[in-house]
Short mmCIF file of C-alpha atoms in Angstrom, two decimals:
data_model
loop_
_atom_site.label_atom_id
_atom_site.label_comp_id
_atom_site.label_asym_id
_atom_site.label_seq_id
_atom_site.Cartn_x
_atom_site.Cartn_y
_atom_site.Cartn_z
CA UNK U 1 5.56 12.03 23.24
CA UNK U 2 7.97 8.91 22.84
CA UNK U 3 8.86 8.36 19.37
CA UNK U 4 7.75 5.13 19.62
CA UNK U 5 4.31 5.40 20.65
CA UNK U 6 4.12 8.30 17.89
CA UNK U 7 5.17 5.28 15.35
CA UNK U 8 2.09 3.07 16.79
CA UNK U 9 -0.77 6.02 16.38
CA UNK U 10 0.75 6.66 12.90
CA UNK U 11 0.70 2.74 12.18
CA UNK U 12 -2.71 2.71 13.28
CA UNK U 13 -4.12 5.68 11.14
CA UNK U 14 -2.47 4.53 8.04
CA UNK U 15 -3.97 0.92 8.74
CA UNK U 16 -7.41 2.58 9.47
CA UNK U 17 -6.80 4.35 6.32
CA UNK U 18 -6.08 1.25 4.38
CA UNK U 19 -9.25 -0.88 5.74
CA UNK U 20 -11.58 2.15 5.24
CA UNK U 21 -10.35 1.92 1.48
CA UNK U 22 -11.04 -1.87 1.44
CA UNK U 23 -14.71 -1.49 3.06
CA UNK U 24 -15.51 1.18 0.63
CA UNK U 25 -14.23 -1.21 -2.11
CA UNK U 26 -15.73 -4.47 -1.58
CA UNK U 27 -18.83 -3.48 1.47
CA UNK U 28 -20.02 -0.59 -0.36
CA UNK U 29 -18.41 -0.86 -3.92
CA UNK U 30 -19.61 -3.91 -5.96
CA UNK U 31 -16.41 -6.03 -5.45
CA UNK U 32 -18.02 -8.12 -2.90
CA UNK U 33 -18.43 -12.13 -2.33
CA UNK U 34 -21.67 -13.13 -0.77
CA UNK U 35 -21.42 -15.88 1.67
CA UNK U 36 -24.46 -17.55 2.67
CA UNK U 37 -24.99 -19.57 5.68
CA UNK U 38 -27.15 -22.15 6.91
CA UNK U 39 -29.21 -22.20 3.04
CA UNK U 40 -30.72 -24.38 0.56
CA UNK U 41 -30.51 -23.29 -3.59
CA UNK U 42 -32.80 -22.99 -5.58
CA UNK U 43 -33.55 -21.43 -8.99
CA UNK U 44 -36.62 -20.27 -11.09
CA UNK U 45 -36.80 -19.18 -14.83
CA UNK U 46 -38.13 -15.70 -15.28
CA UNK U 47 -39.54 -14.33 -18.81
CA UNK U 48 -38.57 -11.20 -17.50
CA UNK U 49 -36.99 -10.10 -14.31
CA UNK U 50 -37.41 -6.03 -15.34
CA UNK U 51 -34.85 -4.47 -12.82
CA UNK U 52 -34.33 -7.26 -9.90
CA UNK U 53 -31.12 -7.67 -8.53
CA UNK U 54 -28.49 -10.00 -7.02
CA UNK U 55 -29.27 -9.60 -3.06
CA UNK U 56 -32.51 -8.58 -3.12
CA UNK U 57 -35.05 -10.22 -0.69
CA UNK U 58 -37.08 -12.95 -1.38
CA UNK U 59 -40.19 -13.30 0.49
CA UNK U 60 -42.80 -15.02 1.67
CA UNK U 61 -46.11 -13.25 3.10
CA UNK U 62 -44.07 -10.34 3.55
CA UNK U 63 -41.34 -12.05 5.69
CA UNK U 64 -37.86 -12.01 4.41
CA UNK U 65 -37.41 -16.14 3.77
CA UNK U 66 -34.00 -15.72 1.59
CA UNK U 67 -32.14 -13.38 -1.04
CA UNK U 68 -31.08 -13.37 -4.69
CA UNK U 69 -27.60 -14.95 -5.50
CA UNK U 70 -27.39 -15.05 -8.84
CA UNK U 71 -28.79 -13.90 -12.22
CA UNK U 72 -28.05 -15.25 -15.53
CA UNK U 73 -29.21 -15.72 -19.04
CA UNK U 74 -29.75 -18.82 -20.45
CA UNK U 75 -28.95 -19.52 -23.91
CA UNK U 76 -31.17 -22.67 -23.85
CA UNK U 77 -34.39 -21.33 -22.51
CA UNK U 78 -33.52 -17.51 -23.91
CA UNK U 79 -35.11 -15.96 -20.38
CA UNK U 80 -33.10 -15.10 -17.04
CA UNK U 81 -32.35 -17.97 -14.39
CA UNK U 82 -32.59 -16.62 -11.11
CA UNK U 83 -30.75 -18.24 -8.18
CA UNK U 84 -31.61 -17.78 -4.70
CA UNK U 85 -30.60 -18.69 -1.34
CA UNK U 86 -33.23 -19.96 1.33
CA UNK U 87 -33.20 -19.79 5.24
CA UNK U 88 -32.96 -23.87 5.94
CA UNK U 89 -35.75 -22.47 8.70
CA UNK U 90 -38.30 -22.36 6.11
CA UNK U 91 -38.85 -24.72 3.41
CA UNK U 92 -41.30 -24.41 0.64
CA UNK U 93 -43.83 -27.32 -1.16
CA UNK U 94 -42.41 -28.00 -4.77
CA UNK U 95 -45.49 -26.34 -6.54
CA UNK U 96 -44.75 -23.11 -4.79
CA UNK U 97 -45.69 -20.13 -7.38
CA UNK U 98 -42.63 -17.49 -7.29
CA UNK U 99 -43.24 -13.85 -9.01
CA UNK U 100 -41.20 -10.89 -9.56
CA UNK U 101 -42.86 -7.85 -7.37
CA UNK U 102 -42.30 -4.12 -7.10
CA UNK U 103 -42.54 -2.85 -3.28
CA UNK U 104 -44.22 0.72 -3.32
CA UNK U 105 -44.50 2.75 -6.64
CA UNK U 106 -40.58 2.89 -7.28
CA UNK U 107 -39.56 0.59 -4.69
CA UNK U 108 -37.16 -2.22 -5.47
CA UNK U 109 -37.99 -5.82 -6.59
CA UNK U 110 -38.31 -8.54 -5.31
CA UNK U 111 -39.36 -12.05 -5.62
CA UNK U 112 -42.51 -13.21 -3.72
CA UNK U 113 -43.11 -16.70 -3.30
CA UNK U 114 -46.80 -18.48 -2.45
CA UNK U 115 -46.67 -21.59 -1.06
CA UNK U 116 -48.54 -24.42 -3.15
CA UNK U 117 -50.32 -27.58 -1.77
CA UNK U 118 -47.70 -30.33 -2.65
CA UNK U 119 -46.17 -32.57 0.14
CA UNK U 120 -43.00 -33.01 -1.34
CA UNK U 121 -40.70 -29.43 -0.31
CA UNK U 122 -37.98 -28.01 -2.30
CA UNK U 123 -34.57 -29.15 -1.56
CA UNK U 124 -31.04 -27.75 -2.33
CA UNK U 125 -30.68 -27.77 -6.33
CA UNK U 126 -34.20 -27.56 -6.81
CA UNK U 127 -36.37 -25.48 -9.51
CA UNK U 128 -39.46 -23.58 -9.37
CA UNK U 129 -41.37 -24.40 -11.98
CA UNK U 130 -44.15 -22.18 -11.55
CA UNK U 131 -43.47 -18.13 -12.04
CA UNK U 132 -44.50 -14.75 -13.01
CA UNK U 133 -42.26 -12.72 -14.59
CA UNK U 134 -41.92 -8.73 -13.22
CA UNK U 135 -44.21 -6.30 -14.49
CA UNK U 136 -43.08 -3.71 -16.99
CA UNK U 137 -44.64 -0.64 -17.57
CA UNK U 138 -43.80 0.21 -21.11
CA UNK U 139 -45.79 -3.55 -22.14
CA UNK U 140 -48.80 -2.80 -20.57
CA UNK U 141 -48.76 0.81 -21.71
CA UNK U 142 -48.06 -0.94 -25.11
CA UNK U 143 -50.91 -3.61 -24.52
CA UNK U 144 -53.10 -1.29 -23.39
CA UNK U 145 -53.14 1.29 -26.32
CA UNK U 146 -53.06 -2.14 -28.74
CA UNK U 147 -55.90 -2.88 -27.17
CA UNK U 148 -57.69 0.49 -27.73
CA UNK U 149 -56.27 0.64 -31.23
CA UNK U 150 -58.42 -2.59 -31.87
CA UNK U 151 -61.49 -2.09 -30.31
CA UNK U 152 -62.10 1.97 -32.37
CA UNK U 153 -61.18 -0.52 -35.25
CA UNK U 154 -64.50 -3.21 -34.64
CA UNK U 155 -66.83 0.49 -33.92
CA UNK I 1 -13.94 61.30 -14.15
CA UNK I 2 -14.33 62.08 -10.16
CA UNK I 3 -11.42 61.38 -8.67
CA UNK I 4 -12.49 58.52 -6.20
CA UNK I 5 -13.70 56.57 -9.25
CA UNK I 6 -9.94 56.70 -10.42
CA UNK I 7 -8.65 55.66 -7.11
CA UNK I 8 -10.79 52.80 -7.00
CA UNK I 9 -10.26 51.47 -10.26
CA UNK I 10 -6.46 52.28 -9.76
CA UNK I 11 -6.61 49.91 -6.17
CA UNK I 12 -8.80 47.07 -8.05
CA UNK I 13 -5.62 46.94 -10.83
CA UNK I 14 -3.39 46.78 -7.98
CA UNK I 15 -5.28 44.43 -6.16
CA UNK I 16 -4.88 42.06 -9.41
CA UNK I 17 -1.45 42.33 -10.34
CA UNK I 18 -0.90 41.62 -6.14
CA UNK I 19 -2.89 38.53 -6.64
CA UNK I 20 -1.08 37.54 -10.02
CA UNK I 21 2.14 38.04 -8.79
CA UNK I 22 1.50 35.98 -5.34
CA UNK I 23 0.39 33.33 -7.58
CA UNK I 24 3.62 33.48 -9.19
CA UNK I 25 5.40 33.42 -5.73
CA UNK I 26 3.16 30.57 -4.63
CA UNK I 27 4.00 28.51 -7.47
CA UNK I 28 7.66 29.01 -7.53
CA UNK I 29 7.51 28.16 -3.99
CA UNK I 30 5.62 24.93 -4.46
CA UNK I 31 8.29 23.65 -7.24
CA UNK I 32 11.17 24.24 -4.81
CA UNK I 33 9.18 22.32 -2.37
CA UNK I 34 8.50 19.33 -4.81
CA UNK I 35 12.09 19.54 -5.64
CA UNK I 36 13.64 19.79 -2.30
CA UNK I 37 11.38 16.87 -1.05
CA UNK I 38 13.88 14.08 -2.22
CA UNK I 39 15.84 14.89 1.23
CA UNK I 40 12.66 14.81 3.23
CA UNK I 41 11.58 11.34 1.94
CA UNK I 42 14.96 10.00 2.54
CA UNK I 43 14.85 11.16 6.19
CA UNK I 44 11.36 9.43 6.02
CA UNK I 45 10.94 9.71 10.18
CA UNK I 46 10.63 13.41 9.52
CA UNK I 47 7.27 12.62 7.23
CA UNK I 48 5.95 10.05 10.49
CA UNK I 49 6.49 12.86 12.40
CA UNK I 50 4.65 15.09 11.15
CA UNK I 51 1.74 12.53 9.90
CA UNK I 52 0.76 12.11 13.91
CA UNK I 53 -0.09 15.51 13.78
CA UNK I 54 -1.55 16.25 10.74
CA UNK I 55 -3.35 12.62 10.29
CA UNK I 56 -3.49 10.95 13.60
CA UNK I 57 -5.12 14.31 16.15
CA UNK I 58 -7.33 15.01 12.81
CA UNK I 59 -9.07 11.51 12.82
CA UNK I 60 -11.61 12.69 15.79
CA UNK I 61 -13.40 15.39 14.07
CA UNK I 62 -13.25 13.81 10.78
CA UNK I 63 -14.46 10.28 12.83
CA UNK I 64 -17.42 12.36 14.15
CA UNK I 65 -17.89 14.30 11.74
CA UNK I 66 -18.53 11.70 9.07
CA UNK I 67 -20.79 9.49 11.37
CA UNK I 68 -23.17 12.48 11.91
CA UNK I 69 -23.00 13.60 8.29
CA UNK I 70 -23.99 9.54 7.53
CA UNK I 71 -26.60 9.95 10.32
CA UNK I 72 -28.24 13.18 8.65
CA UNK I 73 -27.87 11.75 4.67
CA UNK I 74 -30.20 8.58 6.00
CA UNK I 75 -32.52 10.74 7.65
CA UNK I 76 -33.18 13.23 5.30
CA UNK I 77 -33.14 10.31 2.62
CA UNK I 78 -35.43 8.30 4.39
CA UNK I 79 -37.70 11.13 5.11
CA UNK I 80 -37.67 11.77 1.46
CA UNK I 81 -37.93 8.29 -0.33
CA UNK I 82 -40.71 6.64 1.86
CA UNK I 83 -42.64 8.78 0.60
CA UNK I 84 -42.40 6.80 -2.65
CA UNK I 85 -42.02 3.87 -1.14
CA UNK I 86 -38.39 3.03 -2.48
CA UNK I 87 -37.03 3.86 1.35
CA UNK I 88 -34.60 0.80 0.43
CA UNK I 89 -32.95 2.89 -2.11
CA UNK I 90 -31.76 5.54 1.11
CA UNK I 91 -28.31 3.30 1.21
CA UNK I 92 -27.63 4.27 -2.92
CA UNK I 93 -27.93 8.30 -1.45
CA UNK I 94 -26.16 7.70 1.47
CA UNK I 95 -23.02 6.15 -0.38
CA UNK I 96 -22.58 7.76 -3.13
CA UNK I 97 -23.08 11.15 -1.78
CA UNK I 98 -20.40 10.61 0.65
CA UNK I 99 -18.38 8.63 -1.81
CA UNK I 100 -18.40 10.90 -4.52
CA UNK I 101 -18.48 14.10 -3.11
CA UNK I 102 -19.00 14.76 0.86
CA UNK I 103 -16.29 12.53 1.58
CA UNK I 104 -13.68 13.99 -0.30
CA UNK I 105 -15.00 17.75 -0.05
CA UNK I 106 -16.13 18.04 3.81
CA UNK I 107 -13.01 15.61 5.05
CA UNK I 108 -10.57 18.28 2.91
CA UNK I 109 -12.28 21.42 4.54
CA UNK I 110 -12.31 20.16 7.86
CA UNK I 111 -8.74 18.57 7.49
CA UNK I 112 -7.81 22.34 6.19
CA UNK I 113 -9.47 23.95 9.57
CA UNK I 114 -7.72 21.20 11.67
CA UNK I 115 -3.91 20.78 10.22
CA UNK I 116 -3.90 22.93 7.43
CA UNK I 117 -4.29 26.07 10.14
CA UNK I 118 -1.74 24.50 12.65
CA UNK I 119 0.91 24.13 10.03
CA UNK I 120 0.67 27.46 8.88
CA UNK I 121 0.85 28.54 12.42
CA UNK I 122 3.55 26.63 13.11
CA UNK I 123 5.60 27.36 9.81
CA UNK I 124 4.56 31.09 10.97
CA UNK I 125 5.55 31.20 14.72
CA UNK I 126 8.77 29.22 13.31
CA UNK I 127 9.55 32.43 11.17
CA UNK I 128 8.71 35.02 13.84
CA UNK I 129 10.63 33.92 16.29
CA UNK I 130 13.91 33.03 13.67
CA UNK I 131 13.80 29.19 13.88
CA UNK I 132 13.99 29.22 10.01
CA UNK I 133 17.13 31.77 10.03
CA UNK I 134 18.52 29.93 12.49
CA UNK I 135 18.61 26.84 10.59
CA UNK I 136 19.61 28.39 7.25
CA UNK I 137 22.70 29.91 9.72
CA UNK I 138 23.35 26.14 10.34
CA UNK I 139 23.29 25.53 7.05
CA UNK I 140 20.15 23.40 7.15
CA UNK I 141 17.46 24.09 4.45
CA UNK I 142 14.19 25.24 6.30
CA UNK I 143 12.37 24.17 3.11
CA UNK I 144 13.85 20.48 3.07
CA UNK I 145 13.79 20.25 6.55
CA UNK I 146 10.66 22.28 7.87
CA UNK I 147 8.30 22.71 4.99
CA UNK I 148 8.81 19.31 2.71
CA UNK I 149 8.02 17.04 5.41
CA UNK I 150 4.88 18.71 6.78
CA UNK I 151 3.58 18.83 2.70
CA UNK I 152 3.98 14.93 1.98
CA UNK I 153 2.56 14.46 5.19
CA UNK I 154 -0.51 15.99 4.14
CA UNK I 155 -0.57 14.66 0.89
CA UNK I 156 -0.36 11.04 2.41
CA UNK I 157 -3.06 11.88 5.51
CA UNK I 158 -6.00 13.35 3.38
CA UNK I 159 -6.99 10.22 1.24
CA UNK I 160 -6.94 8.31 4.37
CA UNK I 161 -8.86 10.50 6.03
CA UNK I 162 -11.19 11.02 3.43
CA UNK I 163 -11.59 7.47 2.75
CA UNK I 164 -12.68 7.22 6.86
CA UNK I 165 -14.78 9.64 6.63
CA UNK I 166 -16.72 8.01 3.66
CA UNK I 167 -17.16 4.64 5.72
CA UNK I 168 -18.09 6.77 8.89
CA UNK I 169 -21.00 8.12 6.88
CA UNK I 170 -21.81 5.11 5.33
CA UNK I 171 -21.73 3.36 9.14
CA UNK I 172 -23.95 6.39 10.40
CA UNK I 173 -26.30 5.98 7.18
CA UNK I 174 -26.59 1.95 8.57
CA UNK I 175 -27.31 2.75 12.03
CA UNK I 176 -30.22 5.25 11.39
CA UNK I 177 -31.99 3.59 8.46
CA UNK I 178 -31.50 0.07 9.34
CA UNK I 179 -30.84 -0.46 13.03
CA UNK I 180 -33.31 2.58 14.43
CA UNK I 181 -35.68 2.94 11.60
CA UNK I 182 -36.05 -0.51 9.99
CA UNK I 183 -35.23 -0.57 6.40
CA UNK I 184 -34.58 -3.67 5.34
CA UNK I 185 -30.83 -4.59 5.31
CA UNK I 186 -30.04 -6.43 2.15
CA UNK I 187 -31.87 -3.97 0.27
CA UNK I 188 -29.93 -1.09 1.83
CA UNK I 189 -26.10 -3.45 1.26
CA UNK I 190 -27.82 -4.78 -2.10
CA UNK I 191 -28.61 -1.44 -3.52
CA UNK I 192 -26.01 0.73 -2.37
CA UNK I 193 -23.65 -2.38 -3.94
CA UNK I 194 -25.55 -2.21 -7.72
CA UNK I 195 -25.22 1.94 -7.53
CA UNK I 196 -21.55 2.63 -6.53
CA UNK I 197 -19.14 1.63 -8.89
CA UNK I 198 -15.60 1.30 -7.86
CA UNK I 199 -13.75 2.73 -10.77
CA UNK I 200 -16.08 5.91 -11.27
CA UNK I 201 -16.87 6.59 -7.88
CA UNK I 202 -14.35 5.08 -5.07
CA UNK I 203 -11.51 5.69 -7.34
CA UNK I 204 -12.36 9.14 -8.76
CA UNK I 205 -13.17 9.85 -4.78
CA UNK I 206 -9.98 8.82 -4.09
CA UNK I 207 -8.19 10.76 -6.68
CA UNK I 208 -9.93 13.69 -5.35
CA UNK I 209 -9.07 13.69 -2.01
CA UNK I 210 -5.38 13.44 -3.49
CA UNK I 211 -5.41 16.86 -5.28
CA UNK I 212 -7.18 18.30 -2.02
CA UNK I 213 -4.55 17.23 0.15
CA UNK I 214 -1.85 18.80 -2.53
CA UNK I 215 -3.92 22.26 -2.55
CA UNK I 216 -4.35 22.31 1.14
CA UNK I 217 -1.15 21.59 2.32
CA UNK I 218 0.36 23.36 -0.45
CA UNK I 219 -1.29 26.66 0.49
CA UNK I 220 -1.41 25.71 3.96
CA UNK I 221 3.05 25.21 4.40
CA UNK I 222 3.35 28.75 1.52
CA UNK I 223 1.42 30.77 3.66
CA UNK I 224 2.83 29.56 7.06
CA UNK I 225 6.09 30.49 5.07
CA UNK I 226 5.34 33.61 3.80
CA UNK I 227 3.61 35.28 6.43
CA UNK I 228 5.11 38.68 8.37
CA UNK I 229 7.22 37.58 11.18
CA UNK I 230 4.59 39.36 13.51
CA UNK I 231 2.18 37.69 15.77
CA UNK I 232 -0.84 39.95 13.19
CA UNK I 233 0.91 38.59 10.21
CA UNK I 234 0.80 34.83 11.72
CA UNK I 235 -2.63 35.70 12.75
CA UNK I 236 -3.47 36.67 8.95
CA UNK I 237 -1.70 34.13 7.63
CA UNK I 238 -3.56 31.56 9.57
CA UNK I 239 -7.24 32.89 8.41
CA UNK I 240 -5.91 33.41 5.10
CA UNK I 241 -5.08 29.20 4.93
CA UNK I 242 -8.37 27.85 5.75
CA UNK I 243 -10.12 30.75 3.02
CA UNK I 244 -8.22 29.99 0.62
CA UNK I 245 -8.49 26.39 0.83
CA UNK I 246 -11.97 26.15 1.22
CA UNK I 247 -12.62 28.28 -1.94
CA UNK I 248 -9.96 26.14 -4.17
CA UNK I 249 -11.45 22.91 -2.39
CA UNK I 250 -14.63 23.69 -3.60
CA UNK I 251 -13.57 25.25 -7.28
CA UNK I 252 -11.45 22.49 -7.48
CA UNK I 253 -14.28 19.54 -6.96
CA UNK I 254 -16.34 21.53 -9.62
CA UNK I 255 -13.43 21.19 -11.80
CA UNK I 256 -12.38 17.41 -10.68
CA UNK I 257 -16.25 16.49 -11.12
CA UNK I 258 -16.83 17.72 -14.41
CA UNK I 259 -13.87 15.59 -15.76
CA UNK I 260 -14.33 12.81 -14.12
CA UNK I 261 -18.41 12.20 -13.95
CA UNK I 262 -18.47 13.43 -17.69
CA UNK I 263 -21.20 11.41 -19.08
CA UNK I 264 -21.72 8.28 -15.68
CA UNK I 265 -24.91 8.84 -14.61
#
């Protein structure tokens, strides 16, 4: 084989090499940018938000209707703002009730949004003012045996 | 004591001292290497050279290999994890499996089968038929000339080629879970993202696959240099490569792992 052509197919593994190294570091390692396209923002304040995560779906009567951008804690409000990006296909009434879910019995979270009866939609910038925060299992475990704890205590 | 008893015992001393002392030979060999490399990196066209065949004529079984391995991790995960209905989480298994350990581990063992093998073979055939004397007559150093070039060409290949193999996997992962089976896309990306961290896991992959490629080409160019300048000894020399590799590849990654996972979760 010409030298030369031996150069190229070397110069092409070690390149191969190289971008295999950058899609393990920012596709499947968490050094990633999201870009969104064709979106609106908007942003809800959760209580709780028990183990959701940046990316995860946010939907609508099942159907995937946009994902989780960003979460942060708010030093004002002391609970987590959660940002998320919406298809510009479907647009929501401004009551619209959004709650933290759980798909399956260790399934991931998610946020599920039902639509309210307002005429006026959500636009970019906008905030949900209605929510439910996630459900945690060690506060109803808690709440539960609270709640036995107090009713042997009227017997 | 019966007197095949004593034999025995007398051939498993032997044995040990024979492995000691290679041990000894191997090592000594692999610091003259190290220090007779500065020649070999200066003529760095030597090193291209020999990356083509060690790196480049590897990349289709690691290629293939990987994407099935990927295929089989998202199967077998998805079989598993619907049943608990966290099928989304099949991308976290997927990566870091191949990430942390397949990756590194299967890509060395093949990578010792593929090149490791053909440069002992080569480094063998070279002795048998007195290419090596030849060159020492010439006053050229076979170890500079013959033996650095094919070990830093190894050293440089296997982290690339473990690092394909990883995103192969991951690929094959994607195309069972997501595009034929369904799961949902973001969730796979979104979860697989929040699981692998780059420092512990790409990183300490990466490092890895480093100290593979040192052991495998190391024992790969010593016993391509030590074997009996017969076409048996080549023969034996050549098995003897990919076994020893694949044992120290695999004590080694027990040894790498419980450094470098030592309390990540």
């Amino acid at each position: 084989m010409q030298r030369t052509t031996m150069d190229l197919w070397v110069g092409l593994f070690v390149v191969m090499g190289i971008v295999a190294l950058m899609i393990l570091s920012l596709k499947v390692g968490n050094l990633n940018v999201y870009n969104p396209s064709q979106s609106y923002v908007i942003s809800g304040n959760f209580e709780n938000i028990g183990g959701l995560k940046v990316r995860a779906p946010v939907k609508s009567a099942g159907v995937v209707v946009g994902r989780v951008t960003d979460i942060q804690f708010s030093t004002q409000t002391y609970d987590a703002v959660v940002t998320m990006n919406m298809d510009s296909r479907y647009l929501f009434p401004k009551d619209t009730f959004a709650s933290i879910l759980t798909s399956g019995l260790l399934g991931e979270q998610y946020i599920g949004l039902a639509a309210g009866g307002d005429e006026v939609m959500l636009k970019d910038g906008d905030k949900i003012m209605k929510t439910n925060s996630a459900m945690v299992l060690e506060e109803l475990i808690g709440r539960f045996l609270f709640n036995k704890a107090a009713e042997d205590d009227s017997k | 004591m019966p007197k095949r008893i004593v034999t025995g015992i007398r051939n498993i001393g032997h044995r040990v001292i024979d492995g000691v002392w290679r041990l000894g030979v191997a090592s000594r060999f692999f610091l003259l290497v190290l220090f007779k490399s500065g020649t070999s990196l200066h003529r760095f066209n030597l090193v291209i050279r020999e990356l083509y065949f060690t790196g480049v004529l590897s990349l289709i079984i690691i290629v293939v290999s990987g994407l099935f391995v990927g295929m089989v991790l998202g199967l077998q995960g998805y079989e598993t994890l619907q049943k608990y209905g966290s099928e989304s989480a099949v991308g976290t298994l997927v990566a870091l499996s191949l990430v942390r350990e397949l990756g590194p581990v299967v890509a060395a063992l093949l990578f010792a089968s593929r090149a490791g093998s053909a440069i002992t073979a080569e480094i063998g055939l070279m002795k048998a038929t007195e290419q090596l004397s030849a060159m020492s007559m010439m006053a050229v150093d076979p170890v500079a000339r013959v033996v650095a070039p094919r070990f830093w060409s190894g050293v440089i290949s296997m982290p690339l080629l473990a690092a394909i193999f990883s995103v192969m996997g991951v690929f094959g992962g994607y195309l069972v879970t997501v595009v034929f089976i369904g799961v949902d896309e973001g969730s796979f990306w979104s979860q697989m993202q929040d699981s692998v961290d780059f420092r512990f896991d790409i990183m300490n992959g990466f490092i890895k696959s480093c100290y593979f490629g040192v052991a495998v080409t190391a024992i790969a160019v010593f016993e391509g240099y030590d074997a009996p300048p017969t076409a048996e000894g080549v023969s034996g020399a050549t098995t003897r490569t990919v076994v020893t590799s694949s044992l120290v590849i695999l004590g080694l990654d027990f040894i790498l792992t419980a450094f470098m996972f030592r309390g990540v979760s």
